PDB file of N, CA and C in Angstrom:
ATOM      1  N   PRO L   1      43.325 -59.752 -34.579  1.00 53.00           N
ATOM      2  CA  PRO L   1      42.323 -58.731 -34.344  1.00 53.00           C
ATOM      3  C   PRO L   1      41.129 -59.314 -33.597  1.00 53.00           C
ATOM      4  N   ALA L   2      40.545 -58.474 -32.784  1.00 56.00           N
ATOM      5  CA  ALA L   2      39.385 -58.888 -31.996  1.00 56.00           C
ATOM      6  C   ALA L   2      38.171 -59.045 -32.909  1.00 56.00           C
ATOM      7  N   ILE L   3      37.344 -60.033 -32.561  1.00 61.00           N
ATOM      8  CA  ILE L   3      36.120 -60.272 -33.327  1.00 61.00           C
ATOM      9  C   ILE L   3      35.038 -59.333 -32.814  1.00 61.00           C
ATOM     10  N   ASP L   4      34.415 -58.641 -33.713  1.00 60.00           N
ATOM     11  CA  ASP L   4      33.329 -57.734 -33.353  1.00 60.00           C
ATOM     12  C   ASP L   4      32.027 -58.543 -33.354  1.00 60.00           C
ATOM     13  N   HIS L   5      31.645 -59.042 -32.167  1.00 57.00           N
ATOM     14  CA  HIS L   5      30.462 -59.898 -32.055  1.00 57.00           C
ATOM     15  C   HIS L   5      29.181 -59.160 -32.432  1.00 57.00           C
ATOM     16  N   ALA L   6      29.102 -57.891 -32.125  1.00 56.00           N
ATOM     17  CA  ALA L   6      27.907 -57.115 -32.480  1.00 56.00           C
ATOM     18  C   ALA L   6      27.753 -57.050 -33.996  1.00 56.00           C
ATOM     19  N   SER L   7      28.873 -56.871 -34.679  1.00 54.00           N
ATOM     20  CA  SER L   7      28.835 -56.810 -36.137  1.00 54.00           C
ATOM     21  C   SER L   7      28.430 -58.161 -36.720  1.00 54.00           C
ATOM     22  N   LEU L   8      28.981 -59.242 -36.175  1.00 53.00           N
ATOM     23  CA  LEU L   8      28.619 -60.577 -36.645  1.00 53.00           C
ATOM     24  C   LEU L   8      27.147 -60.858 -36.403  1.00 53.00           C
ATOM     25  N   LYS L   9      26.647 -60.445 -35.248  1.00 55.00           N
ATOM     26  CA  LYS L   9      25.240 -60.659 -34.923  1.00 55.00           C
ATOM     27  C   LYS L   9      24.352 -59.887 -35.896  1.00 55.00           C
ATOM     28  N   LEU L  10      24.743 -58.654 -36.224  1.00 51.00           N
ATOM     29  CA  LEU L  10      23.977 -57.839 -37.158  1.00 51.00           C
ATOM     30  C   LEU L  10      23.961 -58.493 -38.539  1.00 51.00           C
ATOM     31  N   GLN L  11      25.118 -58.978 -38.985  1.00 52.00           N
ATOM     32  CA  GLN L  11      25.178 -59.645 -40.284  1.00 52.00           C
ATOM     33  C   GLN L  11      24.290 -60.882 -40.293  1.00 52.00           C
ATOM     34  N   SER L  12      24.320 -61.646 -39.213  1.00 54.00           N
ATOM     35  CA  SER L  12      23.499 -62.839 -39.107  1.00 54.00           C
ATOM     36  C   SER L  12      22.021 -62.474 -39.122  1.00 54.00           C
ATOM     37  N   GLN L  13      21.674 -61.419 -38.390  1.00 56.00           N
ATOM     38  CA  GLN L  13      20.285 -60.978 -38.327  1.00 56.00           C
ATOM     39  C   GLN L  13      19.807 -60.515 -39.706  1.00 56.00           C
ATOM     40  N   LEU L  14      20.639 -59.768 -40.401  1.00 54.00           N
ATOM     41  CA  LEU L  14      20.273 -59.327 -41.745  1.00 54.00           C
ATOM     42  C   LEU L  14      20.041 -60.528 -42.644  1.00 54.00           C
ATOM     43  N   SER L  15      20.886 -61.514 -42.503  1.00 81.00           N
ATOM     44  CA  SER L  15      20.750 -62.718 -43.299  1.00 81.00           C
ATOM     45  C   SER L  15      19.413 -63.404 -43.007  1.00 81.00           C
ATOM     46  N   LYS L  16      19.043 -63.463 -41.727  1.00 82.00           N
ATOM     47  CA  LYS L  16      17.760 -64.071 -41.358  1.00 82.00           C
ATOM     48  C   LYS L  16      16.605 -63.264 -41.926  1.00 82.00           C
ATOM     49  N   ASN L  17      16.714 -61.942 -41.858  1.00 86.00           N
ATOM     50  CA  ASN L  17      15.664 -61.084 -42.409  1.00 86.00           C
ATOM     51  C   ASN L  17      15.561 -61.246 -43.923  1.00 86.00           C
ATOM     52  N   GLN L  18      16.707 -61.299 -44.572  1.00 88.00           N
ATOM     53  CA  GLN L  18      16.707 -61.478 -46.022  1.00 88.00           C
ATOM     54  C   GLN L  18      16.085 -62.818 -46.392  1.00 88.00           C
ATOM     55  N   ARG L  19      16.434 -63.844 -45.619  1.00 88.00           N
ATOM     56  CA  ARG L  19      15.862 -65.173 -45.853  1.00 88.00           C
ATOM     57  C   ARG L  19      14.352 -65.146 -45.702  1.00 88.00           C
ATOM     58  N   ALA L  20      13.897 -64.521 -44.637  1.00 92.00           N
ATOM     59  CA  ALA L  20      12.457 -64.437 -44.386  1.00 92.00           C
ATOM     60  C   ALA L  20      11.761 -63.683 -45.517  1.00 92.00           C
ATOM     61  N   ASN L  21      12.387 -62.603 -45.978  1.00 93.00           N
ATOM     62  CA  ASN L  21      11.801 -61.835 -47.086  1.00 93.00           C
ATOM     63  C   ASN L  21      11.732 -62.661 -48.365  1.00 93.00           C
ATOM     64  N   LEU L  22      12.787 -63.418 -48.635  1.00 92.00           N
ATOM     65  CA  LEU L  22      12.788 -64.271 -49.822  1.00 92.00           C
ATOM     66  C   LEU L  22      11.715 -65.349 -49.718  1.00 92.00           C
ATOM     67  N   GLU L  23      11.586 -65.945 -48.540  1.00 94.00           N
ATOM     68  CA  GLU L  23      10.572 -66.985 -48.348  1.00 94.00           C
ATOM     69  C   GLU L  23       9.166 -66.415 -48.518  1.00 94.00           C
ATOM     70  N   LYS L  24       8.942 -65.213 -47.999  1.00 97.00           N
ATOM     71  CA  LYS L  24       7.631 -64.567 -48.167  1.00 97.00           C
ATOM     72  C   LYS L  24       7.374 -64.266 -49.638  1.00 97.00           C
ATOM     73  N   ARG L  25       8.400 -63.794 -50.337  1.00 96.00           N
ATOM     74  CA  ARG L  25       8.239 -63.475 -51.757  1.00 96.00           C
ATOM     75  C   ARG L  25       7.898 -64.725 -52.557  1.00 96.00           C
ATOM     76  N   ILE L  26       8.539 -65.839 -52.222  1.00 96.00           N
ATOM     77  CA  ILE L  26       8.244 -67.100 -52.906  1.00 96.00           C
ATOM     78  C   ILE L  26       6.787 -67.490 -52.683  1.00 96.00           C
ATOM     79  N   GLU L  27       6.296 -67.323 -51.461  1.00 98.00           N
ATOM     80  CA  GLU L  27       4.895 -67.645 -51.173  1.00 98.00           C
ATOM     81  C   GLU L  27       3.953 -66.794 -52.017  1.00 98.00           C
ATOM     82  N   VAL L  28       4.264 -65.512 -52.139  1.00 98.00           N
ATOM     83  CA  VAL L  28       3.431 -64.612 -52.952  1.00 98.00           C
ATOM     84  C   VAL L  28       3.457 -65.060 -54.416  1.00 98.00           C
ATOM     85  N   ILE L  29       4.647 -65.375 -54.898  1.00 98.00           N
ATOM     86  CA  ILE L  29       4.788 -65.814 -56.289  1.00 98.00           C
ATOM     87  C   ILE L  29       4.003 -67.095 -56.520  1.00 98.00           C
ATOM     88  N   GLN L  30       4.099 -68.037 -55.577  1.00 98.00           N
ATOM     89  CA  GLN L  30       3.399 -69.310 -55.720  1.00 98.00           C
ATOM     90  C   GLN L  30       1.882 -69.119 -55.737  1.00 98.00           C
ATOM     91  N   THR L  31       1.403 -68.046 -55.178  1.00 98.00           N
ATOM     92  CA  THR L  31      -0.026 -67.743 -55.206  1.00 98.00           C
ATOM     93  C   THR L  31      -0.398 -67.024 -56.500  1.00 98.00           C
ATOM     94  N   ARG L  32       0.449 -66.115 -56.930  1.00 98.00           N
ATOM     95  CA  ARG L  32       0.140 -65.295 -58.116  1.00 98.00           C
ATOM     96  C   ARG L  32       0.210 -66.075 -59.421  1.00 98.00           C
ATOM     97  N   ILE L  33       1.162 -66.987 -59.539  1.00 98.00           N
ATOM     98  CA  ILE L  33       1.330 -67.702 -60.808  1.00 98.00           C
ATOM     99  C   ILE L  33       0.065 -68.464 -61.207  1.00 98.00           C
ATOM    100  N   PRO L  34      -0.515 -69.279 -60.333  1.00 98.00           N
ATOM    101  CA  PRO L  34      -1.738 -69.990 -60.748  1.00 98.00           C
ATOM    102  C   PRO L  34      -2.885 -69.036 -61.110  1.00 98.00           C
ATOM    103  N   ALA L  35      -2.989 -67.931 -60.398  1.00 98.00           N
ATOM    104  CA  ALA L  35      -4.039 -66.954 -60.704  1.00 98.00           C
ATOM    105  C   ALA L  35      -3.813 -66.352 -62.093  1.00 98.00           C
ATOM    106  N   LEU L  36      -2.569 -66.012 -62.392  1.00 98.00           N
ATOM    107  CA  LEU L  36      -2.256 -65.445 -63.705  1.00 98.00           C
ATOM    108  C   LEU L  36      -2.402 -66.484 -64.816  1.00 98.00           C
ATOM    109  N   GLU L  37      -2.067 -67.736 -64.516  1.00 98.00           N
ATOM    110  CA  GLU L  37      -2.248 -68.794 -65.509  1.00 98.00           C
ATOM    111  C   GLU L  37      -3.731 -68.984 -65.818  1.00 98.00           C
ATOM    112  N   ALA L  38      -4.580 -68.833 -64.808  1.00 98.00           N
ATOM    113  CA  ALA L  38      -6.025 -68.919 -65.023  1.00 98.00           C
ATOM    114  C   ALA L  38      -6.505 -67.765 -65.905  1.00 98.00           C
ATOM    115  N   VAL L  39      -5.969 -66.578 -65.667  1.00 98.00           N
ATOM    116  CA  VAL L  39      -6.315 -65.413 -66.499  1.00 98.00           C
ATOM    117  C   VAL L  39      -5.879 -65.667 -67.943  1.00 98.00           C
ATOM    118  N   ALA L  40      -4.677 -66.189 -68.121  1.00 98.00           N
ATOM    119  CA  ALA L  40      -4.169 -66.467 -69.469  1.00 98.00           C
ATOM    120  C   ALA L  40      -5.049 -67.497 -70.176  1.00 98.00           C
ATOM    121  N   ALA L  41      -5.469 -68.523 -69.451  1.00 98.00           N
ATOM    122  CA  ALA L  41      -6.337 -69.546 -70.043  1.00 98.00           C
ATOM    123  C   ALA L  41      -7.680 -68.940 -70.449  1.00 98.00           C
ATOM    124  N   GLU L  42      -8.210 -68.070 -69.605  1.00 98.00           N
ATOM    125  CA  GLU L  42      -9.483 -67.410 -69.910  1.00 98.00           C
ATOM    126  C   GLU L  42      -9.348 -66.510 -71.146  1.00 98.00           C
ATOM    127  N   LEU L  43      -8.246 -65.788 -71.227  1.00 98.00           N
ATOM    128  CA  LEU L  43      -8.015 -64.928 -72.392  1.00 98.00           C
ATOM    129  C   LEU L  43      -7.882 -65.760 -73.669  1.00 98.00           C
ATOM    130  N   SER L  44      -7.186 -66.876 -73.575  1.00 97.00           N
ATOM    131  CA  SER L  44      -7.038 -67.756 -74.738  1.00 97.00           C
ATOM    132  C   SER L  44      -8.394 -68.278 -75.193  1.00 97.00           C
ATOM    133  N   LEU L  45      -9.225 -68.628 -74.231  1.00 96.00           N
ATOM    134  CA  LEU L  45     -10.565 -69.116 -74.544  1.00 96.00           C
ATOM    135  C   LEU L  45     -11.390 -68.022 -75.222  1.00 96.00           C
ATOM    136  N   LYS L  46     -11.286 -66.807 -74.706  1.00 96.00           N
ATOM    137  CA  LYS L  46     -12.019 -65.683 -75.308  1.00 96.00           C
ATOM    138  C   LYS L  46     -11.595 -65.463 -76.755  1.00 96.00           C
ATOM    139  N   MET L  47     -10.307 -65.623 -77.020  1.00 95.00           N
ATOM    140  CA  MET L  47      -9.798 -65.397 -78.373  1.00 95.00           C
ATOM    141  C   MET L  47     -10.418 -66.363 -79.381  1.00 95.00           C
ATOM    142  N   SER L  48     -10.831 -67.531 -78.913  1.00 93.00           N
ATOM    143  CA  SER L  48     -11.399 -68.526 -79.823  1.00 93.00           C
ATOM    144  C   SER L  48     -12.900 -68.337 -80.037  1.00 93.00           C
ATOM    145  N   GLN L  49     -13.510 -67.432 -79.292  1.00 95.00           N
ATOM    146  CA  GLN L  49     -14.943 -67.187 -79.461  1.00 95.00           C
ATOM    147  C   GLN L  49     -15.173 -66.411 -80.757  1.00 95.00           C
ATOM    148  N   PRO L  50     -16.166 -66.824 -81.545  1.00 95.00           N
ATOM    149  CA  PRO L  50     -16.416 -66.176 -82.841  1.00 95.00           C
ATOM    150  C   PRO L  50     -16.613 -64.661 -82.756  1.00 95.00           C
ATOM    151  N   GLU L  51     -17.312 -64.184 -81.731  1.00 95.00           N
ATOM    152  CA  GLU L  51     -17.561 -62.744 -81.637  1.00 95.00           C
ATOM    153  C   GLU L  51     -16.282 -61.951 -81.356  1.00 95.00           C
ATOM    154  N   ILE L  52     -15.292 -62.598 -80.754  1.00 94.00           N
ATOM    155  CA  ILE L  52     -14.003 -61.944 -80.505  1.00 94.00           C
ATOM    156  C   ILE L  52     -13.090 -62.130 -81.718  1.00 94.00           C
ATOM    157  N   ALA L  53     -13.023 -63.361 -82.206  1.00 91.00           N
ATOM    158  CA  ALA L  53     -12.141 -63.669 -83.335  1.00 91.00           C
ATOM    159  C   ALA L  53     -12.491 -62.830 -84.563  1.00 91.00           C
ATOM    160  N   GLY L  54     -13.762 -62.458 -84.705  1.00 93.00           N
ATOM    161  CA  GLY L  54     -14.190 -61.678 -85.857  1.00 93.00           C
ATOM    162  C   GLY L  54     -14.076 -60.173 -85.669  1.00 93.00           C
ATOM    163  N   ASP L  55     -13.690 -59.744 -84.482  1.00 95.00           N
ATOM    164  CA  ASP L  55     -13.579 -58.306 -84.186  1.00 95.00           C
ATOM    165  C   ASP L  55     -12.110 -57.986 -83.936  1.00 95.00           C
ATOM    166  N   TYR L  56     -11.479 -57.369 -84.934  1.00 95.00           N
ATOM    167  CA  TYR L  56     -10.038 -57.131 -84.853  1.00 95.00           C
ATOM    168  C   TYR L  56      -9.640 -56.355 -83.605  1.00 95.00           C
ATOM    169  N   GLU L  57     -10.376 -55.301 -83.267  1.00 97.00           N
ATOM    170  CA  GLU L  57     -10.003 -54.474 -82.111  1.00 97.00           C
ATOM    171  C   GLU L  57     -10.063 -55.269 -80.811  1.00 97.00           C
ATOM    172  N   LYS L  58     -11.133 -56.036 -80.642  1.00 96.00           N
ATOM    173  CA  LYS L  58     -11.257 -56.852 -79.423  1.00 96.00           C
ATOM    174  C   LYS L  58     -10.164 -57.917 -79.389  1.00 96.00           C
ATOM    175  N   LEU L  59      -9.950 -58.547 -80.535  1.00 97.00           N
ATOM    176  CA  LEU L  59      -8.927 -59.592 -80.614  1.00 97.00           C
ATOM    177  C   LEU L  59      -7.543 -59.024 -80.320  1.00 97.00           C
ATOM    178  N   ALA L  60      -7.253 -57.853 -80.864  1.00 97.00           N
ATOM    179  CA  ALA L  60      -5.949 -57.224 -80.631  1.00 97.00           C
ATOM    180  C   ALA L  60      -5.766 -56.882 -79.157  1.00 97.00           C
ATOM    181  N   ALA L  61      -6.813 -56.368 -78.524  1.00 98.00           N
ATOM    182  CA  ALA L  61      -6.729 -56.008 -77.105  1.00 98.00           C
ATOM    183  C   ALA L  61      -6.507 -57.249 -76.245  1.00 98.00           C
ATOM    184  N   ILE L  62      -7.230 -58.313 -76.548  1.00 98.00           N
ATOM    185  CA  ILE L  62      -7.082 -59.546 -75.771  1.00 98.00           C
ATOM    186  C   ILE L  62      -5.712 -60.167 -76.022  1.00 98.00           C
ATOM    187  N   THR L  63      -5.258 -60.124 -77.261  1.00 98.00           N
ATOM    188  CA  THR L  63      -3.932 -60.656 -77.592  1.00 98.00           C
ATOM    189  C   THR L  63      -2.845 -59.903 -76.831  1.00 98.00           C
ATOM    190  N   GLN L  64      -2.979 -58.586 -76.756  1.00 98.00           N
ATOM    191  CA  GLN L  64      -2.001 -57.784 -76.013  1.00 98.00           C
ATOM    192  C   GLN L  64      -2.041 -58.142 -74.532  1.00 98.00           C
ATOM    193  N   LYS L  65      -3.236 -58.245 -73.976  1.00 98.00           N
ATOM    194  CA  LYS L  65      -3.381 -58.581 -72.551  1.00 98.00           C
ATOM    195  C   LYS L  65      -2.804 -59.974 -72.275  1.00 98.00           C
ATOM    196  N   LEU L  66      -3.045 -60.911 -73.181  1.00 98.00           N
ATOM    197  CA  LEU L  66      -2.498 -62.257 -73.021  1.00 98.00           C
ATOM    198  C   LEU L  66      -0.972 -62.219 -73.045  1.00 98.00           C
ATOM    199  N   GLY L  67      -0.404 -61.465 -73.962  1.00 98.00           N
ATOM    200  CA  GLY L  67       1.055 -61.342 -74.033  1.00 98.00           C
ATOM    201  C   GLY L  67       1.638 -60.752 -72.763  1.00 98.00           C
ATOM    202  N   GLU L  68       0.980 -59.722 -72.238  1.00 98.00           N
ATOM    203  CA  GLU L  68       1.439 -59.098 -70.991  1.00 98.00           C
ATOM    204  C   GLU L  68       1.341 -60.078 -69.826  1.00 98.00           C
ATOM    205  N   THR L  69       0.252 -60.827 -69.787  1.00 98.00           N
ATOM    206  CA  THR L  69       0.053 -61.795 -68.707  1.00 98.00           C
ATOM    207  C   THR L  69       1.104 -62.897 -68.777  1.00 98.00           C
ATOM    208  N   GLU L  70       1.352 -63.410 -69.978  1.00 98.00           N
ATOM    209  CA  GLU L  70       2.362 -64.461 -70.141  1.00 98.00           C
ATOM    210  C   GLU L  70       3.759 -63.949 -69.803  1.00 98.00           C
ATOM    211  N   ALA L  71       4.050 -62.704 -70.138  1.00 99.00           N
ATOM    212  CA  ALA L  71       5.353 -62.119 -69.799  1.00 99.00           C
ATOM    213  C   ALA L  71       5.508 -62.001 -68.284  1.00 99.00           C
ATOM    214  N   LEU L  72       4.437 -61.623 -67.612  1.00 98.00           N
ATOM    215  CA  LEU L  72       4.476 -61.513 -66.153  1.00 98.00           C
ATOM    216  C   LEU L  72       4.666 -62.883 -65.511  1.00 98.00           C
ATOM    217  N   ILE L  73       3.993 -63.887 -66.046  1.00 98.00           N
ATOM    218  CA  ILE L  73       4.161 -65.255 -65.535  1.00 98.00           C
ATOM    219  C   ILE L  73       5.625 -65.681 -65.681  1.00 98.00           C
ATOM    220  N   LYS L  74       6.201 -65.429 -66.849  1.00 99.00           N
ATOM    221  CA  LYS L  74       7.610 -65.789 -67.086  1.00 99.00           C
ATOM    222  C   LYS L  74       8.518 -65.066 -66.095  1.00 99.00           C
ATOM    223  N   GLN L  75       8.260 -63.776 -65.895  1.00 98.00           N
ATOM    224  CA  GLN L  75       9.061 -62.976 -64.963  1.00 98.00           C
ATOM    225  C   GLN L  75       8.959 -63.537 -63.545  1.00 98.00           C
ATOM    226  N   LEU L  76       7.762 -63.932 -63.136  1.00 98.00           N
ATOM    227  CA  LEU L  76       7.577 -64.481 -61.789  1.00 98.00           C
ATOM    228  C   LEU L  76       8.298 -65.816 -61.632  1.00 98.00           C
ATOM    229  N   TYR L  77       8.255 -66.667 -62.666  1.00 98.00           N
ATOM    230  CA  TYR L  77       8.991 -67.932 -62.598  1.00 98.00           C
ATOM    231  C   TYR L  77      10.492 -67.676 -62.451  1.00 98.00           C
ATOM    232  N   GLU L  78      10.999 -66.693 -63.187  1.00 97.00           N
ATOM    233  CA  GLU L  78      12.424 -66.361 -63.093  1.00 97.00           C
ATOM    234  C   GLU L  78      12.768 -65.812 -61.714  1.00 97.00           C
ATOM    235  N   GLU L  79      11.888 -64.977 -61.183  1.00 97.00           N
ATOM    236  CA  GLU L  79      12.113 -64.422 -59.848  1.00 97.00           C
ATOM    237  C   GLU L  79      12.075 -65.533 -58.795  1.00 97.00           C
ATOM    238  N   TRP L  80      11.158 -66.473 -58.956  1.00 96.00           N
ATOM    239  CA  TRP L  80      11.033 -67.607 -58.042  1.00 96.00           C
ATOM    240  C   TRP L  80      12.320 -68.428 -58.071  1.00 96.00           C
ATOM    241  N   GLU L  81      12.800 -68.720 -59.275  1.00 95.00           N
ATOM    242  CA  GLU L  81      14.033 -69.495 -59.421  1.00 95.00           C
ATOM    243  C   GLU L  81      15.210 -68.776 -58.761  1.00 95.00           C
ATOM    244  N   SER L  82      15.301 -67.484 -58.976  1.00 92.00           N
ATOM    245  CA  SER L  82      16.376 -66.689 -58.384  1.00 92.00           C
ATOM    246  C   SER L  82      16.298 -66.709 -56.858  1.00 92.00           C
ATOM    247  N   ALA L  83      15.101 -66.554 -56.327  1.00 90.00           N
ATOM    248  CA  ALA L  83      14.922 -66.566 -54.870  1.00 90.00           C
ATOM    249  C   ALA L  83      15.295 -67.928 -54.293  1.00 90.00           C
ATOM    250  N   GLU L  84      14.899 -68.990 -54.982  1.00 89.00           N
ATOM    251  CA  GLU L  84      15.242 -70.346 -54.524  1.00 89.00           C
ATOM    252  C   GLU L  84      16.759 -70.541 -54.511  1.00 89.00           C
ATOM    253  N   GLU L  85      17.439 -70.025 -55.540  1.00 85.00           N
ATOM    254  CA  GLU L  85      18.895 -70.148 -55.605  1.00 85.00           C
ATOM    255  C   GLU L  85      19.554 -69.388 -54.459  1.00 85.00           C
ATOM    256  N   GLN L  86      19.010 -68.228 -54.118  1.00 83.00           N
ATOM    257  CA  GLN L  86      19.572 -67.440 -53.024  1.00 83.00           C
ATOM    258  C   GLN L  86      19.380 -68.136 -51.678  1.00 83.00           C
ATOM    259  N   LEU L  87      18.308 -68.903 -51.561  1.00 81.00           N
ATOM    260  CA  LEU L  87      18.044 -69.614 -50.305  1.00 81.00           C
ATOM    261  C   LEU L  87      18.861 -70.893 -50.187  1.00 81.00           C
ATOM    262  N   ALA L  88      19.335 -71.408 -51.315  1.00 78.00           N
ATOM    263  CA  ALA L  88      20.058 -72.689 -51.310  1.00 78.00           C
ATOM    264  C   ALA L  88      21.397 -72.574 -50.605  1.00 78.00           C
TER     265      ALA L  88
END
């Protein structure tokens, strides 16, 4: 059977586009993780302050926000790992 060069070129181009998208996503993740880790550290510090530690509502809100932030960090690390594997 004849080789469809246009089809091969399209597949190759899609692959290049997908690669570029993955590389861009990794760059975004590499920027977001340190920012989120800083937020998590700040929240942890707030939790240790007496005025927060003694106020259940404030402590609960900060604890929830910290949990959400840590979950997002974990999700981004997993996404980063997956993207790296796809590029390998």
